[in-house]
JSON list of C-alpha atoms and ligand atoms in Angstrom, two decimals:
[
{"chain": "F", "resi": 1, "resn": "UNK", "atom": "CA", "xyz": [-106.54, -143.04, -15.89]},
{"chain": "F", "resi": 2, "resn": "UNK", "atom": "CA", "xyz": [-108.39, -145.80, -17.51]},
{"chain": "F", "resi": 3, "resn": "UNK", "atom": "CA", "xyz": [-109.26, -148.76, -14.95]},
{"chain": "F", "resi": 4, "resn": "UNK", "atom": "CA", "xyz": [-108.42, -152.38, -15.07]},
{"chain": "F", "resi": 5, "resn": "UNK", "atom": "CA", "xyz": [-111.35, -154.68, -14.81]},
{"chain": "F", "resi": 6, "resn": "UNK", "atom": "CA", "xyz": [-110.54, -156.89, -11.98]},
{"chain": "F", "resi": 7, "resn": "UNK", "atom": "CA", "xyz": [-111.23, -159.91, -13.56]},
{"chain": "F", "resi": 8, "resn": "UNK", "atom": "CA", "xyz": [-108.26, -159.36, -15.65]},
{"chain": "F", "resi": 9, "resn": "UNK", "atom": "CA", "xyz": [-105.17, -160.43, -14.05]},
{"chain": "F", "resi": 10, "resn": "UNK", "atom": "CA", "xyz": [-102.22, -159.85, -16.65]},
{"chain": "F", "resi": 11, "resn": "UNK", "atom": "CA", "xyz": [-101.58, -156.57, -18.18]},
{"chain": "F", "resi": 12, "resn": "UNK", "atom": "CA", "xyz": [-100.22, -155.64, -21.64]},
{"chain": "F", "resi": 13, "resn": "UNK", "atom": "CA", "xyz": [-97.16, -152.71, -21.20]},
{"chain": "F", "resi": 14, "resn": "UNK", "atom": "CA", "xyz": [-100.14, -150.61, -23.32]},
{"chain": "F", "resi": 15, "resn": "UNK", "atom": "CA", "xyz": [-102.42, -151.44, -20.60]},
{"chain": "F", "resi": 16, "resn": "UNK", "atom": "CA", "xyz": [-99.35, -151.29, -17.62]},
{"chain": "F", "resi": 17, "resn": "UNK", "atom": "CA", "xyz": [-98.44, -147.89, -19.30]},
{"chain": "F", "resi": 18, "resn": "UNK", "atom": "CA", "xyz": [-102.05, -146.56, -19.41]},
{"chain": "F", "resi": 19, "resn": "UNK", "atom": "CA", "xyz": [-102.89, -147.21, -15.51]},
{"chain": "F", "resi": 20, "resn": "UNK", "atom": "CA", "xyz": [-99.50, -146.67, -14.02]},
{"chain": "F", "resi": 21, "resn": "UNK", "atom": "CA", "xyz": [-98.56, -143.15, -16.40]},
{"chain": "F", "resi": 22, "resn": "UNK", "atom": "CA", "xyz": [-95.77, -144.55, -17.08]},
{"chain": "F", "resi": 23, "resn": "UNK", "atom": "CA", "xyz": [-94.64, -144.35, -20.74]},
{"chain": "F", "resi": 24, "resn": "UNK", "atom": "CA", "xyz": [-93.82, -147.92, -22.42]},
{"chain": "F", "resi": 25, "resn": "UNK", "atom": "CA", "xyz": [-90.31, -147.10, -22.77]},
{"chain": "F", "resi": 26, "resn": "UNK", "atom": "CA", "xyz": [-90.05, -146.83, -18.94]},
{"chain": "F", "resi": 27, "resn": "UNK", "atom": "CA", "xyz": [-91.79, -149.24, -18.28]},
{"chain": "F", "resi": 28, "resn": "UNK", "atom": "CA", "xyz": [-89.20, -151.83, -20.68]},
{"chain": "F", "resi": 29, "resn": "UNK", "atom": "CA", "xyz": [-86.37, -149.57, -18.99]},
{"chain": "F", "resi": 30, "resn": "UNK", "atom": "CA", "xyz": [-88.06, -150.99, -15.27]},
{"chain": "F", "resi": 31, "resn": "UNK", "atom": "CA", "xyz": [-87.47, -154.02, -16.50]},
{"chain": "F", "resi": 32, "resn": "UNK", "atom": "CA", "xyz": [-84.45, -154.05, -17.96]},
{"chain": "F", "resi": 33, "resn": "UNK", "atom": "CA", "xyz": [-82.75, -153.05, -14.86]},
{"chain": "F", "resi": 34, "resn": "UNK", "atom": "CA", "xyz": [-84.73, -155.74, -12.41]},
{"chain": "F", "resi": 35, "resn": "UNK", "atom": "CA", "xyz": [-87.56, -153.77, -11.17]},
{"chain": "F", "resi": 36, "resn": "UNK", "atom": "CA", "xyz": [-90.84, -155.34, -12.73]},
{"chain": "F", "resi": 37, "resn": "UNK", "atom": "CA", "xyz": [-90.84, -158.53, -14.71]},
{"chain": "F", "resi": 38, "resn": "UNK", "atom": "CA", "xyz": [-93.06, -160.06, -17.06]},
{"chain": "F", "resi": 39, "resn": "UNK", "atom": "CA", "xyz": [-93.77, -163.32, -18.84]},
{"chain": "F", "resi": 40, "resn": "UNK", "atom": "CA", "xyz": [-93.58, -163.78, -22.78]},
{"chain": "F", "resi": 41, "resn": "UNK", "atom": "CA", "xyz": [-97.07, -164.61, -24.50]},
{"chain": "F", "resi": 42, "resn": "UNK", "atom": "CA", "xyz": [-96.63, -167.83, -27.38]},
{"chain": "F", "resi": 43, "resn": "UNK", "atom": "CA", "xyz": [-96.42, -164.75, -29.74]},
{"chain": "F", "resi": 44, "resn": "UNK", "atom": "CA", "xyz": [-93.47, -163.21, -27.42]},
{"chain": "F", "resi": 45, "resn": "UNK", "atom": "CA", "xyz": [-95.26, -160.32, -26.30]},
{"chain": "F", "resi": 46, "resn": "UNK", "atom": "CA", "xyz": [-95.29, -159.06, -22.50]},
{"chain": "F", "resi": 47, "resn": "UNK", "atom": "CA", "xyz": [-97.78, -159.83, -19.66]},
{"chain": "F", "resi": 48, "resn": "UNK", "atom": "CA", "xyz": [-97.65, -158.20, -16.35]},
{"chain": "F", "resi": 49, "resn": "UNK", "atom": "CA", "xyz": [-99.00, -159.43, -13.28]},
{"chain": "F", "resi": 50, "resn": "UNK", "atom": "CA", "xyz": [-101.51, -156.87, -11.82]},
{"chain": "F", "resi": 51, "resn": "UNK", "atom": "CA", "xyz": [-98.72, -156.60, -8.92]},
{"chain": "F", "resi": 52, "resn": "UNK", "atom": "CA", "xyz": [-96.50, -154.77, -11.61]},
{"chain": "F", "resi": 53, "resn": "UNK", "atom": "CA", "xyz": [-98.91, -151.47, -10.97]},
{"chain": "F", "resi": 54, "resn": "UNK", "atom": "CA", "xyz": [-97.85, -151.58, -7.50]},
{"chain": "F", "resi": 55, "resn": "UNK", "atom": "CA", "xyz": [-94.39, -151.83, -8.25]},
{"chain": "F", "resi": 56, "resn": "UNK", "atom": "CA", "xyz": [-94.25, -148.95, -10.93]},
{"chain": "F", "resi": 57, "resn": "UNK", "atom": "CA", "xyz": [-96.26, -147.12, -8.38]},
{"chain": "F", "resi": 58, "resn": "UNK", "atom": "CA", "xyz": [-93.30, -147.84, -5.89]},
{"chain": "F", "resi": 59, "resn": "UNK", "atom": "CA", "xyz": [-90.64, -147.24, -8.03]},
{"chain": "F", "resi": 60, "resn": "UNK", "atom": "CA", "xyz": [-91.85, -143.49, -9.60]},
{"chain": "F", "resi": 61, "resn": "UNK", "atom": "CA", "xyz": [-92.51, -142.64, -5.83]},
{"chain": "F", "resi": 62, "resn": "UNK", "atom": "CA", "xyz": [-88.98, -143.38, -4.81]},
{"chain": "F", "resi": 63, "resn": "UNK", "atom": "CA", "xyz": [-87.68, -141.75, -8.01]},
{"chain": "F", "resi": 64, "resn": "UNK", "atom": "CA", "xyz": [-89.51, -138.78, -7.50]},
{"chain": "F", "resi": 65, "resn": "UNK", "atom": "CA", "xyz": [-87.67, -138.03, -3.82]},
{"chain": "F", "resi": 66, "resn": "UNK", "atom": "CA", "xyz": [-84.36, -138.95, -5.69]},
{"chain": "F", "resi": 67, "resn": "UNK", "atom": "CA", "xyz": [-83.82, -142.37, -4.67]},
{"chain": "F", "resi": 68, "resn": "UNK", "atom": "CA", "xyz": [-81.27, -144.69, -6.98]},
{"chain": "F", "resi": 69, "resn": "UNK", "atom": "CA", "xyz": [-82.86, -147.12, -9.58]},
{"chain": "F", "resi": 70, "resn": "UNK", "atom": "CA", "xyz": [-80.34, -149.33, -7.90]},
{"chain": "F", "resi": 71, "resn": "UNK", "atom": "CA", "xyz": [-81.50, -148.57, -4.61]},
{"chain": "F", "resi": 72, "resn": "UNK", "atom": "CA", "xyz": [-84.57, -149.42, -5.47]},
{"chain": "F", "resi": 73, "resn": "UNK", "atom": "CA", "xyz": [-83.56, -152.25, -6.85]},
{"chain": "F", "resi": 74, "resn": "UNK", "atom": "CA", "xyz": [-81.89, -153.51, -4.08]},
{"chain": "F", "resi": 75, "resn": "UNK", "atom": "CA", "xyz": [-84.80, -152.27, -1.70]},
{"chain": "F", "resi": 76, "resn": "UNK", "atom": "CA", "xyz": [-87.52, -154.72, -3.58]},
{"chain": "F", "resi": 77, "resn": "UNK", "atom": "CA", "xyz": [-85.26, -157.64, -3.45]},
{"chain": "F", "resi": 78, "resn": "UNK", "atom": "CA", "xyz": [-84.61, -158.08, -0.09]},
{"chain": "F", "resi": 79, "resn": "UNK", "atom": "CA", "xyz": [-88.38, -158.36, 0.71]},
{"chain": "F", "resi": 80, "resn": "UNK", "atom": "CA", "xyz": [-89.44, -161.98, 0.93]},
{"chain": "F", "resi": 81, "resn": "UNK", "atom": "CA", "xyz": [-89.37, -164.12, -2.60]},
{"chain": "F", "resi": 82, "resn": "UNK", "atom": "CA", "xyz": [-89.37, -160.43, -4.01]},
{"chain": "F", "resi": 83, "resn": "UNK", "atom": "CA", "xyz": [-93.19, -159.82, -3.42]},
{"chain": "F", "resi": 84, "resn": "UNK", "atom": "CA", "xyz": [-94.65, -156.52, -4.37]},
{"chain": "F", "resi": 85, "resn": "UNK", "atom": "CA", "xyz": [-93.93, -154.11, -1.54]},
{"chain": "F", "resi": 86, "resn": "UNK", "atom": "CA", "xyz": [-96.59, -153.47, 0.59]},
{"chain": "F", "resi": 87, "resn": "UNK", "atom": "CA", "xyz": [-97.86, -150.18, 2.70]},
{"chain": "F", "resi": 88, "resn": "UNK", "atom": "CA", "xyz": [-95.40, -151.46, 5.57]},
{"chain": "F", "resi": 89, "resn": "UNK", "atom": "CA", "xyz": [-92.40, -151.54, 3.56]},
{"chain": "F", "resi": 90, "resn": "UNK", "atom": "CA", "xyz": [-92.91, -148.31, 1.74]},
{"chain": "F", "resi": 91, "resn": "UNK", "atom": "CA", "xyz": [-93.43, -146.66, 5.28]},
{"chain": "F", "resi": 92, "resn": "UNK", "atom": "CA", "xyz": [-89.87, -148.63, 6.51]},
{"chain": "F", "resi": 93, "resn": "UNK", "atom": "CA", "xyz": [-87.80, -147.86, 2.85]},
{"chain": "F", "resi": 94, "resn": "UNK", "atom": "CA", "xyz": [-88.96, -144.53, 2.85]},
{"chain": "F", "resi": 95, "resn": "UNK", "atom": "CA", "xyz": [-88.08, -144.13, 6.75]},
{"chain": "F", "resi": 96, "resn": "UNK", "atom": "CA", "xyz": [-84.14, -145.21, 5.92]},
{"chain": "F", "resi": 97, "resn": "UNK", "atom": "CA", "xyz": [-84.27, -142.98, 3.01]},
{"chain": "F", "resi": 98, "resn": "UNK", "atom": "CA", "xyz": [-85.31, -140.23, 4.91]},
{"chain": "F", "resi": 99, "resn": "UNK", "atom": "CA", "xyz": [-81.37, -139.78, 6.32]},
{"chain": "F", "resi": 100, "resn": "UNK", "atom": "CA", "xyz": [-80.17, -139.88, 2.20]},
{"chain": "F", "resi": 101, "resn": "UNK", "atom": "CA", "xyz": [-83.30, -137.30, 1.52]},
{"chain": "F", "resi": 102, "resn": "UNK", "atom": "CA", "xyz": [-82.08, -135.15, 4.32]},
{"chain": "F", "resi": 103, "resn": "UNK", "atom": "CA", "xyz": [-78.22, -134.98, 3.33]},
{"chain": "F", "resi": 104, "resn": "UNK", "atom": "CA", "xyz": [-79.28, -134.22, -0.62]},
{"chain": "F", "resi": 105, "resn": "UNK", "atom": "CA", "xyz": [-81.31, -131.62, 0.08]},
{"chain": "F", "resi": 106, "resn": "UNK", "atom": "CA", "xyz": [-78.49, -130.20, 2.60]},
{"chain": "F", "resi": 107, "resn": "UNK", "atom": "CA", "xyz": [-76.17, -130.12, -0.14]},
{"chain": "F", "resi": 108, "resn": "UNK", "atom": "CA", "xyz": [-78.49, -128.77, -2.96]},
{"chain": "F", "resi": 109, "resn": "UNK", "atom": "CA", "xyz": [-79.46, -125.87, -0.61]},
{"chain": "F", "resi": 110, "resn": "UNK", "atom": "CA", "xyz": [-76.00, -125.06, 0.16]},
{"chain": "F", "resi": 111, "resn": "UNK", "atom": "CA", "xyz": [-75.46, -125.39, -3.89]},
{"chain": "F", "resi": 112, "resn": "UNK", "atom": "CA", "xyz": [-77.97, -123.25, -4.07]},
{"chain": "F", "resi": 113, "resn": "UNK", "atom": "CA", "xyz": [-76.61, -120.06, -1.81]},
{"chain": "F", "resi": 114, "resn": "UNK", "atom": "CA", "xyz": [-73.65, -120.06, -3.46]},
{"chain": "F", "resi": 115, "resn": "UNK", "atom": "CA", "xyz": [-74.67, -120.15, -6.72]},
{"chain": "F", "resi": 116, "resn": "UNK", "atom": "CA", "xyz": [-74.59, -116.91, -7.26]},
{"chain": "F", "resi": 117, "resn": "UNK", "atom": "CA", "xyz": [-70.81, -116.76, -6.59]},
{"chain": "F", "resi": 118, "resn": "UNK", "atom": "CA", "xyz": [-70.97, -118.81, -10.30]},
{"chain": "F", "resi": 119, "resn": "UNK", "atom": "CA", "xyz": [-73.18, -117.05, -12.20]},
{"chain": "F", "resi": 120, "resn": "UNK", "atom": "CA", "xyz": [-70.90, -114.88, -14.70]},
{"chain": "F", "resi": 121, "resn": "UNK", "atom": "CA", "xyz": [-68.08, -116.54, -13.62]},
{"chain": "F", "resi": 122, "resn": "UNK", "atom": "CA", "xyz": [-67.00, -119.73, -15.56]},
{"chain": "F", "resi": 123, "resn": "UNK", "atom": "CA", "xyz": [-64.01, -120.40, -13.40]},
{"chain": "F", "resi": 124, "resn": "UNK", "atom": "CA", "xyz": [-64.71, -123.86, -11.64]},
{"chain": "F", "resi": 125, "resn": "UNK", "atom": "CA", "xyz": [-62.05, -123.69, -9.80]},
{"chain": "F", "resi": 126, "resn": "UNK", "atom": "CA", "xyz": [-61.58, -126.26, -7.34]},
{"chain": "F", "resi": 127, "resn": "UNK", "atom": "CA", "xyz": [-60.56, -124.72, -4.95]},
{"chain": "F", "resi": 128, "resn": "UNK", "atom": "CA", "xyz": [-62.98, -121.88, -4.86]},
{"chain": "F", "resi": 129, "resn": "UNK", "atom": "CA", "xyz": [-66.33, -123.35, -6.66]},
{"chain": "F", "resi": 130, "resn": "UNK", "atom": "CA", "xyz": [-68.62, -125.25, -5.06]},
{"chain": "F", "resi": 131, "resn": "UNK", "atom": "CA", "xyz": [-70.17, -126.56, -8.53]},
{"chain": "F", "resi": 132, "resn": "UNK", "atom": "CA", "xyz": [-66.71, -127.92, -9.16]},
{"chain": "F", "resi": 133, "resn": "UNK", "atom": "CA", "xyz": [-66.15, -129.24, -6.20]},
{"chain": "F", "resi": 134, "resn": "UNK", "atom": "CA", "xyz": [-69.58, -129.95, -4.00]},
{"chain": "F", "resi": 135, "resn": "UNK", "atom": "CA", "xyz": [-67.71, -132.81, -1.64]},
{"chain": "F", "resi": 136, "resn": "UNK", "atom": "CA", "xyz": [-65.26, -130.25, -0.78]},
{"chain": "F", "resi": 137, "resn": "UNK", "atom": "CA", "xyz": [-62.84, -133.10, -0.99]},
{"chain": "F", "resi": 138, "resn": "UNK", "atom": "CA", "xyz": [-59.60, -131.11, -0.03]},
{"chain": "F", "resi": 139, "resn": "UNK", "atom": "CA", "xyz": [-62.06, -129.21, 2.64]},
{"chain": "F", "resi": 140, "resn": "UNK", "atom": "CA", "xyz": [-60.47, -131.04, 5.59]},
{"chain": "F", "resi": 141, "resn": "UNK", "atom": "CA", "xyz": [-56.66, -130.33, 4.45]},
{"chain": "F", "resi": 142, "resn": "UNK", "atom": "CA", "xyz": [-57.81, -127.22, 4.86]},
{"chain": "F", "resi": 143, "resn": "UNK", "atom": "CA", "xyz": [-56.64, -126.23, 1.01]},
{"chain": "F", "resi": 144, "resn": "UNK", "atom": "CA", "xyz": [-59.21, -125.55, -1.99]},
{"chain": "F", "resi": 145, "resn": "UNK", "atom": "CA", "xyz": [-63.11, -125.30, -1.23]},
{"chain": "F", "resi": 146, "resn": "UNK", "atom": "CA", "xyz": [-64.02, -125.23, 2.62]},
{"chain": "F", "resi": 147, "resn": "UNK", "atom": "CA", "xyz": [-67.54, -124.87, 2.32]},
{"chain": "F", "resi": 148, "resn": "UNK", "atom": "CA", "xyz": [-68.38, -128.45, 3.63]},
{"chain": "F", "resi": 149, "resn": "UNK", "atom": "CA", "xyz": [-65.81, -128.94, 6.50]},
{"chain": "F", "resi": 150, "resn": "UNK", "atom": "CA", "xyz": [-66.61, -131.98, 7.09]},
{"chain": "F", "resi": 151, "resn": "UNK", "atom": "CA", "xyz": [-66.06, -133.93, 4.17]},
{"chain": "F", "resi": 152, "resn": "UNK", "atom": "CA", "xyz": [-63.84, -137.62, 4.64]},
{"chain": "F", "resi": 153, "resn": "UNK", "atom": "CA", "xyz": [-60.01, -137.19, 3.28]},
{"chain": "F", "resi": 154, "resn": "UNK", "atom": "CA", "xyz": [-59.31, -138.93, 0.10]},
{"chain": "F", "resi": 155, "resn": "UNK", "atom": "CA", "xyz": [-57.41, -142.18, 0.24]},
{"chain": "F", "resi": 156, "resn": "UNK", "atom": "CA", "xyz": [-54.05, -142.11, 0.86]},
{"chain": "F", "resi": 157, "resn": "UNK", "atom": "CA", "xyz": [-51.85, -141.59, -2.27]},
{"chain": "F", "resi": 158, "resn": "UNK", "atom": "CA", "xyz": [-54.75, -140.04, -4.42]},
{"chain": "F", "resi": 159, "resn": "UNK", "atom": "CA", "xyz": [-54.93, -136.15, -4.16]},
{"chain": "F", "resi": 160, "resn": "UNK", "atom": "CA", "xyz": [-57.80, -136.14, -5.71]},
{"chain": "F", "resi": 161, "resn": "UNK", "atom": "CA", "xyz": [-58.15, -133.77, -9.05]},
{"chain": "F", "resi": 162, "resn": "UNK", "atom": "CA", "xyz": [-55.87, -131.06, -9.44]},
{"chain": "F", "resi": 163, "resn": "UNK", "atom": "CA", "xyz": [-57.69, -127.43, -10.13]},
{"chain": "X", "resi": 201, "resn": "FES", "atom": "S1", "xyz": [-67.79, -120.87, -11.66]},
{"chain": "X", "resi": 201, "resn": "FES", "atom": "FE1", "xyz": [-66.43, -119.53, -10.64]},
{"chain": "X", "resi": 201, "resn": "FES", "atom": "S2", "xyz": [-66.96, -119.75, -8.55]},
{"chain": "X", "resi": 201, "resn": "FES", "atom": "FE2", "xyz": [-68.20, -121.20, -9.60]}
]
């Protein structure tokens, strides 16, 4: 990973790209939906702050334990005139994440036992797959999929898709 003499204190995306790992296109995608942001040279070409490592650094982490771009999003602008996020917030946003973390990986494990009901079948029927219906939102009418019992009943009026 090439290093960034200190002295400099903008970034081309080449040079944000090289140091972060992130490829260019990602890095214009970031921006695009809010996360970095950069200033336009007199020849309209993009400078990052040296900040902007930090950021891509915060966002791949987050998107690597399956957080939301929008999520993230959100998460860096509520901190203070949208500063870079610092090792205090990253320990408090991950901590609230945790919960989100926890839930996903309850699901994908449960997913994941009763896969092999699927394999060779093709049915996805709702009221008997779990790919086709991993809410289980009939599960507390106590019709279709039961595997998660505890799933909230859908509004009234909408029964939800038919199998
Ligand atoms: S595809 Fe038939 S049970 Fe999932």
């Amino acid at each position: 990973m090439p290093q960034i003499p200190e002295k400099i204190h903008e970034l081309t995306v080449g040079q944000l790209s090289a140091r972060s790992g992130a490829a260019v296109s990602a890095l214009h995608f970031y921006e695009a939906k809010g996360l970095i942001s950069s200033r336009r040279t007199s020849g309209n070409q993009r400078r990052y702050s040296r900040d902007a490592l930090r950021r891509v650094a915060f966002v791949r982490a987050a998107q690597r334990v399956g957080i939301p771009l929008a999520t993230i999003r959100d998460a860096l602008s509520e901190l203070p005139e949208e500063r870079t996020p610092n090792r205090e917030d990253w320990a408090r946003l991950s901590e609230t994440w945790r919960s989100e973390l926890d839930r996903r990986i309850h699901q994908l494990g449960r997913l994941r036992d009763h896969l092999t009901d699927c394999i060779g079948c093709g049915c996805l029927s709702l009221e008997t797959c779990v790919l086709s219906n991993p809410d289980d939102v009939f599960g507390d009418r106590l019709t279709g999929s039961r595997l998660l019992p505890g799933s909230p009943t859908p509004p009234p009026g909408e029964d939800g898709p038919t199998p």
